[in-house]
XYZ file of C-alpha atoms in Angstrom:
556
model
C 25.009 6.468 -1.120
C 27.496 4.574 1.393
C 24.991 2.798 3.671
C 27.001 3.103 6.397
C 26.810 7.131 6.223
C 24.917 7.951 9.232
C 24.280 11.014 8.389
C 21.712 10.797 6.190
C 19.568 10.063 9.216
C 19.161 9.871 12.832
C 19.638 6.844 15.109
C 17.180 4.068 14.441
C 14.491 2.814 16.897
C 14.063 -0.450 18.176
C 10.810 -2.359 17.834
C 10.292 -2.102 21.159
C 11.107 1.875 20.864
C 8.163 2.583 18.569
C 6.245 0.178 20.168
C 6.220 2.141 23.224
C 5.753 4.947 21.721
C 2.922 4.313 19.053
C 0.497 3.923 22.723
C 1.750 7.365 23.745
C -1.782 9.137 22.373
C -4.356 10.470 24.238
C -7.285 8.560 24.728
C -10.671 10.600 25.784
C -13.896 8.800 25.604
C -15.521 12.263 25.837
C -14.555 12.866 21.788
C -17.379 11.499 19.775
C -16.825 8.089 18.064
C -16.927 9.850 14.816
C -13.837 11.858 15.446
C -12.265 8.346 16.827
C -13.215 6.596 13.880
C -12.552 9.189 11.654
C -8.596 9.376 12.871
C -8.043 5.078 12.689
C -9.070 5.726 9.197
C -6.549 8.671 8.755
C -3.911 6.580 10.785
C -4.469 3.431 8.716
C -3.900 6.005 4.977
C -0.779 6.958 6.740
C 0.339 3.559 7.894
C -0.229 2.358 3.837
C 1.555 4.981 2.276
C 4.855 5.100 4.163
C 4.698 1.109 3.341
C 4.833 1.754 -0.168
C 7.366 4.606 0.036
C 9.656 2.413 2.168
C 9.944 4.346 5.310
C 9.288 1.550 7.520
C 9.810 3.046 10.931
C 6.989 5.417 10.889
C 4.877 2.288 8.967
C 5.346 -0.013 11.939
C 4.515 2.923 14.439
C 1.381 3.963 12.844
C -0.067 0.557 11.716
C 0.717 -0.553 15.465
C -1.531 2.378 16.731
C -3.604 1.657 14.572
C -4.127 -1.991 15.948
C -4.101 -0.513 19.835
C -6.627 2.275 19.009
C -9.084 -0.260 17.327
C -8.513 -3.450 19.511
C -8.128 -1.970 23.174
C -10.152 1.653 22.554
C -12.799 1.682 20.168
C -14.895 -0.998 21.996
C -15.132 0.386 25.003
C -16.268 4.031 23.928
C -19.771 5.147 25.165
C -21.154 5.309 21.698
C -19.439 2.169 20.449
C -23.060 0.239 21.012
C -24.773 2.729 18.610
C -25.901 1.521 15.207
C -23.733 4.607 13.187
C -20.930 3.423 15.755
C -21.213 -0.348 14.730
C -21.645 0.463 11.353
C -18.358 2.277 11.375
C -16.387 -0.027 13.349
C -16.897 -2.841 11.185
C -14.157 -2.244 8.608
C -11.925 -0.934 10.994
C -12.160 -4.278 12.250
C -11.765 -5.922 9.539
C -8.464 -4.845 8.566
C -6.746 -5.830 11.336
C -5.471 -9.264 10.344
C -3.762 -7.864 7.736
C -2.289 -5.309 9.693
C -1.030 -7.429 11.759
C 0.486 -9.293 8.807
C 2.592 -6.577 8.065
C 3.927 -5.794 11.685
C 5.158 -9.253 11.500
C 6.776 -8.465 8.236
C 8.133 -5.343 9.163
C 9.677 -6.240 12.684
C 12.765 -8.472 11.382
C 13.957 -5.383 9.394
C 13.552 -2.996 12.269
C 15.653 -5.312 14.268
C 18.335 -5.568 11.796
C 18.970 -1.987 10.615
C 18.666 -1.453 14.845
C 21.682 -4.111 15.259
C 23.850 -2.505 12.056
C 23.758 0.805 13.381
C 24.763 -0.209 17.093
C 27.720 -2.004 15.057
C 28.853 0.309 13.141
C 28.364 3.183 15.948
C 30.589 0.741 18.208
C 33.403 0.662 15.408
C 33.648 4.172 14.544
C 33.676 4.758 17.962
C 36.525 2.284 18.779
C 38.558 4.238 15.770
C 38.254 7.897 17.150
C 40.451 9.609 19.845
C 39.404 9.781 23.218
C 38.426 13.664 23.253
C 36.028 12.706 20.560
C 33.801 9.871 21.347
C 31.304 12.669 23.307
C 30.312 13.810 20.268
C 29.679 10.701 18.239
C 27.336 9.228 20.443
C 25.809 12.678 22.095
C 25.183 16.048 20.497
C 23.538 18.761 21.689
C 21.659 20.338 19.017
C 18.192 20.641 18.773
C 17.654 19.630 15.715
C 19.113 16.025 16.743
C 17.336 15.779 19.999
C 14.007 16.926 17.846
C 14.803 14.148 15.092
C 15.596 11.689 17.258
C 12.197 11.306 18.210
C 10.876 11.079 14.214
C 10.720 7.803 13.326
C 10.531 9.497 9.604
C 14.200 10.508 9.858
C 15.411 7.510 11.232
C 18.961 6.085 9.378
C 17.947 3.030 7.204
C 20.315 0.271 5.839
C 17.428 -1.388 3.119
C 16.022 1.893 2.059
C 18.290 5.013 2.523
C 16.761 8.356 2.206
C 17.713 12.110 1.181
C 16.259 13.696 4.219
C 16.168 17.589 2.538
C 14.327 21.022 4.167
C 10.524 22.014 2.850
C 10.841 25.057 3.508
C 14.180 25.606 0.653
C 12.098 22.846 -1.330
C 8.615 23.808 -1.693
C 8.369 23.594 -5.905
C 9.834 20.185 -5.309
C 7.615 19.110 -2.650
C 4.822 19.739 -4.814
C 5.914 18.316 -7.811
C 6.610 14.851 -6.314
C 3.127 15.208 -4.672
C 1.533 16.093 -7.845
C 3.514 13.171 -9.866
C 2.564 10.501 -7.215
C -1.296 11.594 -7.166
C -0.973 11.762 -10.604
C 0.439 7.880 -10.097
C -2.128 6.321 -7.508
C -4.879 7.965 -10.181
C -3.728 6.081 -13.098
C -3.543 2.931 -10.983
C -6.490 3.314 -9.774
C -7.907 3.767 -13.349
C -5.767 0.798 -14.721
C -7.260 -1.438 -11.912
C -11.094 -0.345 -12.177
C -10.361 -1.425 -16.353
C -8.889 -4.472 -14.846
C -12.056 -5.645 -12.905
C -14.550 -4.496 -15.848
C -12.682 -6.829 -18.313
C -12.621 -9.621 -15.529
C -16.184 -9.245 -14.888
C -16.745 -9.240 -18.784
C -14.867 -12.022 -18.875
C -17.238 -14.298 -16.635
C -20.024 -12.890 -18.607
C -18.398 -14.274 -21.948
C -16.355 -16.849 -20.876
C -18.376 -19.667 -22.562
C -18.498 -18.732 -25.915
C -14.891 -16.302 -25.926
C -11.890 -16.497 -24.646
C -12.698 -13.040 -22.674
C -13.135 -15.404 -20.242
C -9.344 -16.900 -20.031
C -8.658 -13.373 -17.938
C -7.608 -13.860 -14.370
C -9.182 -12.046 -11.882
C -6.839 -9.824 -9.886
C -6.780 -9.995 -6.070
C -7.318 -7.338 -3.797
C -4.006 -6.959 -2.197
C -2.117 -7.052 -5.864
C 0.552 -4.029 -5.404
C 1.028 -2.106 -8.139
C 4.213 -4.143 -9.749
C 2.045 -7.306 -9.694
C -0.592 -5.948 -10.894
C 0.873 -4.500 -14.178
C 2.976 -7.797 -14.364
C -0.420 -9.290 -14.678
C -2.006 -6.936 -17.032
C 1.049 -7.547 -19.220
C 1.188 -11.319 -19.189
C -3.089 -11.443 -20.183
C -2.230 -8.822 -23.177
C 0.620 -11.089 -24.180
C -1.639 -14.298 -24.050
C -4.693 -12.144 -26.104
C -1.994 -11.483 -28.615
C -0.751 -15.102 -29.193
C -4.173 -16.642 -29.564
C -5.151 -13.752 -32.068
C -2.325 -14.448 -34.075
C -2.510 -18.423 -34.065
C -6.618 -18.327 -34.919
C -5.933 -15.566 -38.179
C -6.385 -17.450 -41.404
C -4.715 -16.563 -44.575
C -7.856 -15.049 -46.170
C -8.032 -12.501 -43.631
C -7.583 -9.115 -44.942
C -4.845 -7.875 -42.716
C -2.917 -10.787 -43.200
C 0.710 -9.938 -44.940
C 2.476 -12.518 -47.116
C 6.511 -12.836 -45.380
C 9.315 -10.744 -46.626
C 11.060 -13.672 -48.496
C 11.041 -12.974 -51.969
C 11.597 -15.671 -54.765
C 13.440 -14.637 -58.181
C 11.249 -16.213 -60.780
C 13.508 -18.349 -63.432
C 14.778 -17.394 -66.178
C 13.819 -19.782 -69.233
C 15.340 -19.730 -72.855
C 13.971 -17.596 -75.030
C 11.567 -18.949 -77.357
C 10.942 -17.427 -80.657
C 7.594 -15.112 -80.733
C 4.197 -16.375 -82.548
C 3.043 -13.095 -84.712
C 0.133 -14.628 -85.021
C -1.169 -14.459 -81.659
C -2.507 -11.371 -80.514
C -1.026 -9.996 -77.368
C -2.966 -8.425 -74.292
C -1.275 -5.761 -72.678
C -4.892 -5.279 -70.316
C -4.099 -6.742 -66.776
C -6.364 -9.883 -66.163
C -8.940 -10.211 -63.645
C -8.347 -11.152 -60.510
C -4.797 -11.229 -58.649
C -1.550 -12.048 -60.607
C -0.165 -14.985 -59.985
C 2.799 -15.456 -58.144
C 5.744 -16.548 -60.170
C 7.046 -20.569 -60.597
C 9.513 -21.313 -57.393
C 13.003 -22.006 -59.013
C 14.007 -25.806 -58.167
C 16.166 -26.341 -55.352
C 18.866 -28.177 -56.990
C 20.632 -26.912 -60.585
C 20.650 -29.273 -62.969
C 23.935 -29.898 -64.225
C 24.578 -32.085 -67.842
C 26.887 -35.258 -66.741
C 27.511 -36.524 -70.038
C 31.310 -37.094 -70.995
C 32.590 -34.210 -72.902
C 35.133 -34.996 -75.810
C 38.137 -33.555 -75.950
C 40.148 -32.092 -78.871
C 43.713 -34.131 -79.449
C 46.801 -32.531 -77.134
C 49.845 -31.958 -78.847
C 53.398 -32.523 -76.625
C 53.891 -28.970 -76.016
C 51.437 -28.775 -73.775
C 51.469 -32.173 -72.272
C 55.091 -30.983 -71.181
C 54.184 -27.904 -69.588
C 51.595 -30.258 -67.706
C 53.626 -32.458 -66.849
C 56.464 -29.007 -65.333
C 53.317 -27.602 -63.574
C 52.377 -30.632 -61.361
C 56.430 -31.734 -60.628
C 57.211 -28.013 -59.353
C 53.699 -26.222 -57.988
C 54.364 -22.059 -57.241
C 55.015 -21.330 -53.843
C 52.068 -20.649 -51.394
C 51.906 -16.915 -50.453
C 52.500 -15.818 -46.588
C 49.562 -15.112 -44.736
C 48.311 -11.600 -43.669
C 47.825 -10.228 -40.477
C 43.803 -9.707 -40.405
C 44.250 -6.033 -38.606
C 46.261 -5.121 -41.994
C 43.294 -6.296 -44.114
C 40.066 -3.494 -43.980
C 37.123 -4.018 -46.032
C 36.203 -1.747 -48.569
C 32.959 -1.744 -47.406
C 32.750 -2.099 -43.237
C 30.158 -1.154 -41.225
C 32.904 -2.318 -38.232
C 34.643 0.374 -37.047
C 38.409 0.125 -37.902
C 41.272 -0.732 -34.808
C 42.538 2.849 -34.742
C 39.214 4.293 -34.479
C 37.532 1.803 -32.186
C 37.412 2.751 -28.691
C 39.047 0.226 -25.848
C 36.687 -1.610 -23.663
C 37.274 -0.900 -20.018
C 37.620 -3.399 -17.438
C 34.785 -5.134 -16.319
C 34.802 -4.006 -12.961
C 32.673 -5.520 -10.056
C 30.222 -2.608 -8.330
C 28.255 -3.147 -5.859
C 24.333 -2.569 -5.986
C 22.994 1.086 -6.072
C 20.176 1.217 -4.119
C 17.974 3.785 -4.858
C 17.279 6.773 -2.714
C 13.732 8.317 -1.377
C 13.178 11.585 -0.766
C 11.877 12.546 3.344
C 11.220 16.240 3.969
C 12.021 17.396 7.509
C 9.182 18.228 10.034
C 8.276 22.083 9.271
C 7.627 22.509 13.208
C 8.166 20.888 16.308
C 5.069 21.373 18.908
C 6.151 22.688 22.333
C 6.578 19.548 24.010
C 9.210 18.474 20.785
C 6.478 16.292 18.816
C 7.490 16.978 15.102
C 4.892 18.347 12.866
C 5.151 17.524 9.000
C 4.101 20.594 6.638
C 0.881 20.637 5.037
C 0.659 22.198 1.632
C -2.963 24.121 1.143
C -4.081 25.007 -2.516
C -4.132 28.771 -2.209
C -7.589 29.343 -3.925
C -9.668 26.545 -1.985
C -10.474 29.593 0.680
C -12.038 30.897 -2.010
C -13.255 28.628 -3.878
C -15.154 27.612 0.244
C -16.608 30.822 0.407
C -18.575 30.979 -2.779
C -19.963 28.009 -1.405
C -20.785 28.769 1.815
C -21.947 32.386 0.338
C -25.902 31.851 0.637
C -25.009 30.489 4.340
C -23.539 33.787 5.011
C -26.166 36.259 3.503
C -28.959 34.081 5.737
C -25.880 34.450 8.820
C -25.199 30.943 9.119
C -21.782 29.198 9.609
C -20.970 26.645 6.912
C -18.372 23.947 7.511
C -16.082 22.012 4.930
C -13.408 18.886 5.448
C -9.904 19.613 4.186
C -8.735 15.998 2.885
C -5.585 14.777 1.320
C -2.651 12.740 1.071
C 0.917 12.437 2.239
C 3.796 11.858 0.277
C 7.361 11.705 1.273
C 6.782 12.755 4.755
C 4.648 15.638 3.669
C 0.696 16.125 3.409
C -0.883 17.661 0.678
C -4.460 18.895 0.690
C -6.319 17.923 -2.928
C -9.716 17.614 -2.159
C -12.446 19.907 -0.579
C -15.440 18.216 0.805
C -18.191 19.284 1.827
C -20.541 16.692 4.085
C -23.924 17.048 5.099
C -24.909 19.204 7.482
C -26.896 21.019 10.401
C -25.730 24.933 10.350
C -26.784 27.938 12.884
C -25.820 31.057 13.466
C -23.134 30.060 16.106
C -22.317 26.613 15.216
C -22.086 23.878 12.182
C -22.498 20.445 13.369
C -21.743 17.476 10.504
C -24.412 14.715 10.029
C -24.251 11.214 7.763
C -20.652 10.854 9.044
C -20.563 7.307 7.462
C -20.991 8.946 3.972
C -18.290 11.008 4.204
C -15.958 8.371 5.573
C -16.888 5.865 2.569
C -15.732 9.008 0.256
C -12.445 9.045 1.793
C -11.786 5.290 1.624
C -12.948 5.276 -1.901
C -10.818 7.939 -3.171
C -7.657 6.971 -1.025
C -7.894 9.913 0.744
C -7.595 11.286 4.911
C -9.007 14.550 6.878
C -6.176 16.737 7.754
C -8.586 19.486 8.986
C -11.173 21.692 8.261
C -12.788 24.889 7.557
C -15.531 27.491 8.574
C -17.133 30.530 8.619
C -18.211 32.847 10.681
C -20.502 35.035 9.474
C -21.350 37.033 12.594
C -18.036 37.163 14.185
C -14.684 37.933 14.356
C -12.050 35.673 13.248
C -10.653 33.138 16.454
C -11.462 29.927 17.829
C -14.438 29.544 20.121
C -14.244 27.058 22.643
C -16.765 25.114 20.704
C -13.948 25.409 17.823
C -11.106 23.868 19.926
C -13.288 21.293 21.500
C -14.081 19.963 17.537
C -10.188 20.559 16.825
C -8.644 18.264 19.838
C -10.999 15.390 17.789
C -8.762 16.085 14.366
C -5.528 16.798 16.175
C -5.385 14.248 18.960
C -4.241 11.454 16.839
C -2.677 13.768 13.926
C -1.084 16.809 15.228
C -0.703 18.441 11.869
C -4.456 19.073 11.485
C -5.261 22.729 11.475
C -8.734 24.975 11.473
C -9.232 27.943 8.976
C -11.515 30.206 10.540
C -13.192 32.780 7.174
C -14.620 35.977 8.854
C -15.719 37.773 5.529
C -17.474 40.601 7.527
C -14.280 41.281 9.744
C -10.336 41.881 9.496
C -8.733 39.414 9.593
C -10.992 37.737 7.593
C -9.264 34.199 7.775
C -6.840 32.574 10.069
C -5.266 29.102 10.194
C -4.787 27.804 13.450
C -3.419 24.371 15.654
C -3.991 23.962 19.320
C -0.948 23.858 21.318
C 0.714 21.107 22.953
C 0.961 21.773 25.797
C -1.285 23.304 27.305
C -4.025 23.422 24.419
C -4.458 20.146 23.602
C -4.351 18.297 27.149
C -6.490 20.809 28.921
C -9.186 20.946 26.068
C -9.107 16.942 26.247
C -9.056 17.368 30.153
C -12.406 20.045 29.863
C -15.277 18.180 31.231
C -18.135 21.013 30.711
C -20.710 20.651 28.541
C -22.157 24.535 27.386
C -21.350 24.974 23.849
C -19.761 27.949 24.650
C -17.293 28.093 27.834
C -14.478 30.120 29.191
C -11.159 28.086 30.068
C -8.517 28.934 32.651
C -5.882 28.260 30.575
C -4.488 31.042 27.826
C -2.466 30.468 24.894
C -4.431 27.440 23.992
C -4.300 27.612 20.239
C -1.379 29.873 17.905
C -1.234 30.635 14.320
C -0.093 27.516 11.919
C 0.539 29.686 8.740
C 3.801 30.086 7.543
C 6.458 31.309 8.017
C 5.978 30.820 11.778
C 3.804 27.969 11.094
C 3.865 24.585 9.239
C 1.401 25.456 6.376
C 2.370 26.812 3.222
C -0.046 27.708 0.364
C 1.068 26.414 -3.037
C -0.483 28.004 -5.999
C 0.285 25.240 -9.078
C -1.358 22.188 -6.159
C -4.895 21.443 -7.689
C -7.691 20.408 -5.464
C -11.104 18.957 -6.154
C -14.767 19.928 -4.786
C -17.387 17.059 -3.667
C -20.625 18.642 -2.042
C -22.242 15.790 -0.283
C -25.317 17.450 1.051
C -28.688 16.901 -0.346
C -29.637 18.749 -3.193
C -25.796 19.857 -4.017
């Protein structure tokens, strides 16, 4: 791709741009801590992965909320003094000197691909006619107006993108998802070996050379880390070979063969009997043939000449026969080539000088804009995990008690992915499901690399829709990640299942804005949540995406 094609994505922001707007979030003190803590975990998965993909717009906007929602917020919420509060907020805290690291890193390149695109927007401008400047630097579609508030699709000099639509590239979405999880999993595996052979290593380090391993730091990426794993097989390798004796039993004697000499022929003694049994043991190998070949230097006598021949002599040296002309090499072939003759060998081109191909990464457009123009990135939802829910929650329903799971993930190339269905511990009535342990189910996410992008219930009792205790719970997952959605299962009713997203506006600011306390309410405002399902919606069920089960409640 030309890199000055500014098409392939919408105007860049500044730093200061997505500065600005990373703060634009809604802060409520009146969402638990858990919620808050759970979404700077979700933000900080988000801010990691579009590092490693290379889309470093959305990186520096997420990592830098991130950094404003744990130093400025966090610490002065009403439950921050709690012990489950401190207890969460410690490695939240801890990460932030390396997050601020990498908005250092990142903020040179933001400025530069900012300054190439006002450049080359200035000289294409300077080259067009009057009557069409408007439209280079305005347009008036939606779609541009929507996109040029994505950081996501934002042009990019360093790491250019093919910014295609989900919704005509589902099968593909899924299959990069599936590839990359496939990916982080292997990695994962490879660096888990990594540390058991390291920690092996200081075990036997004194009497092996386990012990020469290096250990492997914490931050290694994933080139450095195979470079590493590569370089310690290499050194294994050379130290096995140099400590192998001769006697060993897989050693191989070299390739070199030596003819054995051949002797005169000595006349054979009938009276010795000769064995034609092979002796014991291996056969020796035959006498080494001297280096040098002995050649007799004693003066040979020669028989008397007569004068015929000394006179053709003598005609032989005065006159020698003419030297023949040399030959063209090309009119000389071999009878035996394995070079490829001039009329059949093929011309080499012109070395020509080309300029780096940089390669491109794939960015799938939002699915949905929310009403105030926010875009919303698709989610893709394994289509049995409903269910696969509801034969777990099944005894909860026969006793008429709601049941609650987390729907956790990934996102890859500007597109989430649920893969994992967990269920956390806890405290279930007929109306309501309230989730206990909370630190539990957070270490299971960091473990596994993984963040909530919603979740799922039953009700046994009722109808399928959100009850205001539902949207209170769903402005904690969607305040800091709009794409989170609810799936309400009504197996007694129809509809029997619904997936839903608060609006925004007026769902999500007036549910943020509700100060009563009942756990069940009416609210003055209507339309507060719609349908998320597609085609309408920005959820589309995939039935090849696998998804895994963890049950963390006691007993399960």
């Amino acid at each position: 791709m030309n890199v000055t094609d500014l098409s392939m994505g919408s105007r860049p922001m500044s730093a200061k741009e997505l500065t600005d707007k990373a703060k634009e979030f809604h802060w409520n003190p009146r969402i638990g801590f858990k919620y808050w803590a759970r979404a700077a975990e979700t933000i900080h998965h988000e801010g990691q992965v579009y590092l490693r993909e290379g889309n470093i717009p959305k990186a520096y906007l997420v990592l830098f909320r991130y950094s404003t929602l744990v130093l400025e917020y966090l610490a002065k919420h009403p439950e921050a003094k709690e012990p489950e509060s401190k207890k969460a907020i410690k490695p939240l805290q801890r990460r932030i000197p390396r997050v601020i690291e990498q908005l250092e890193t990142l903020r040179p390149e933001i400025d530069d691909t900012y300054d190439r695109w006002m450049k080359i927007t200035a000289a294409q401008r300077e080259t067009l006619p009057r009557d069409r400047e408007r439209p280079l630097s305005a347009t008036s579609s939606a779609y541009a107006k929507h996109a040029a508030n994505d950081p996501a699709l934002s042009w990019s000099y360093a790491s250019p993108a093919s910014i295609l639509d989900v919704q005509d590239h589902q099968d593909l979405a899924v299959d990069l998802a599936k590839r990359e999880m496939r990916r982080r999993r292997r990695t994962a595996g490879r660096e888990e070996e990594t540390y058991g052979r390291r920690d092996a290593g200081h075990r036997e380090g004194r009497d092996g050379e386990v012990g020469s391993i290096r250990s492997v730091p914490q931050n290694m990426d994933d080139d450095e880390l195979r470079w590493q794993m590569e370089a310690t097989r290499r050194q294994l390798d050379r130290s096995d070979n140099h400590t192998r004796g001769y006697d060993d039993e897989e050693y191989t004697q070299p390739s070199t063969y030596y003819y054995p000499s051949i002797s005169k022929s000595s006349p054979m003694e009938y009276g010795r009997p000769v064995s034609r049994e092979r002796p014991d043991g291996p056969r020796p190998l035959p006498p080494r043939p001297p280096k040098e070949r002995r050649v007799d230097r004693s003066p040979i006598e020669c028989p008397p000449r007569s004068d015929k021949d000394i006179y053709f002599e003598r005609e032989l040296h005065a006159h020698p026969p003419p030297r023949p002309g040399k030959e063209a090499l090309a009119q000389i072939t071999p009878l035996y080539s394995d070079r490829p003759s001039e009329e059949t060998a093929p011309v080499i081109p012109p070395k020509e000088t080309a300029e780096p191909v940089t390669e491109k990464r794939v960015t799938f457009r939002p699915a949905a804009y929310l009403e105030n123009g926010d875009p919303i990135r698709p989610v893709f939802l394994p289509s049995t995990l409903r269910q696969r829910f509801l034969k777990l929650a099944a005894d909860n329903t026969r006793r008429g008690l709601e049941m609650c799971g987390m729907l956790c993930g990934t996102t890859v190339n500007n597109a989430l992915f649920i893969s994992h269905l967990v269920i956390p511990e806890q405290r279930c009535t007929p109306d309501t499901c309230e989730t206990e342990n909370e630190s539990v189910m957070l270490d299971y996410c960091i473990t596994n690399d993984l963040l909530v992008i919603g979740w799922i219930h039953t009700h046994p009792t009722q109808t399928c829709f959100m009850s205001s205790r539902d949207l209170h719970t769903q402005a904690g997952y969607q305040v800091m990640m709009p794409e989170s959605i609810a799936i309400v299962c009504a197996p007694q009713y129809e509809p029997s299942w619904g997936i839903f997203r608060l609006t925004n506006p007026p769902g999500l600011p007036h549910i943020l804005s509700c100060q009563r306390t009942e756990t069940f309410h009416q609210h003055s405002v209507d339309n507060l949540y719609v349908e998320a399902g597609s085609p309408l919606g920005h959820v589309y069920e995939s039935k090849t995406l696998e998804f895994e089960v963890c049950d963390l409640r006691p007993g399960h």
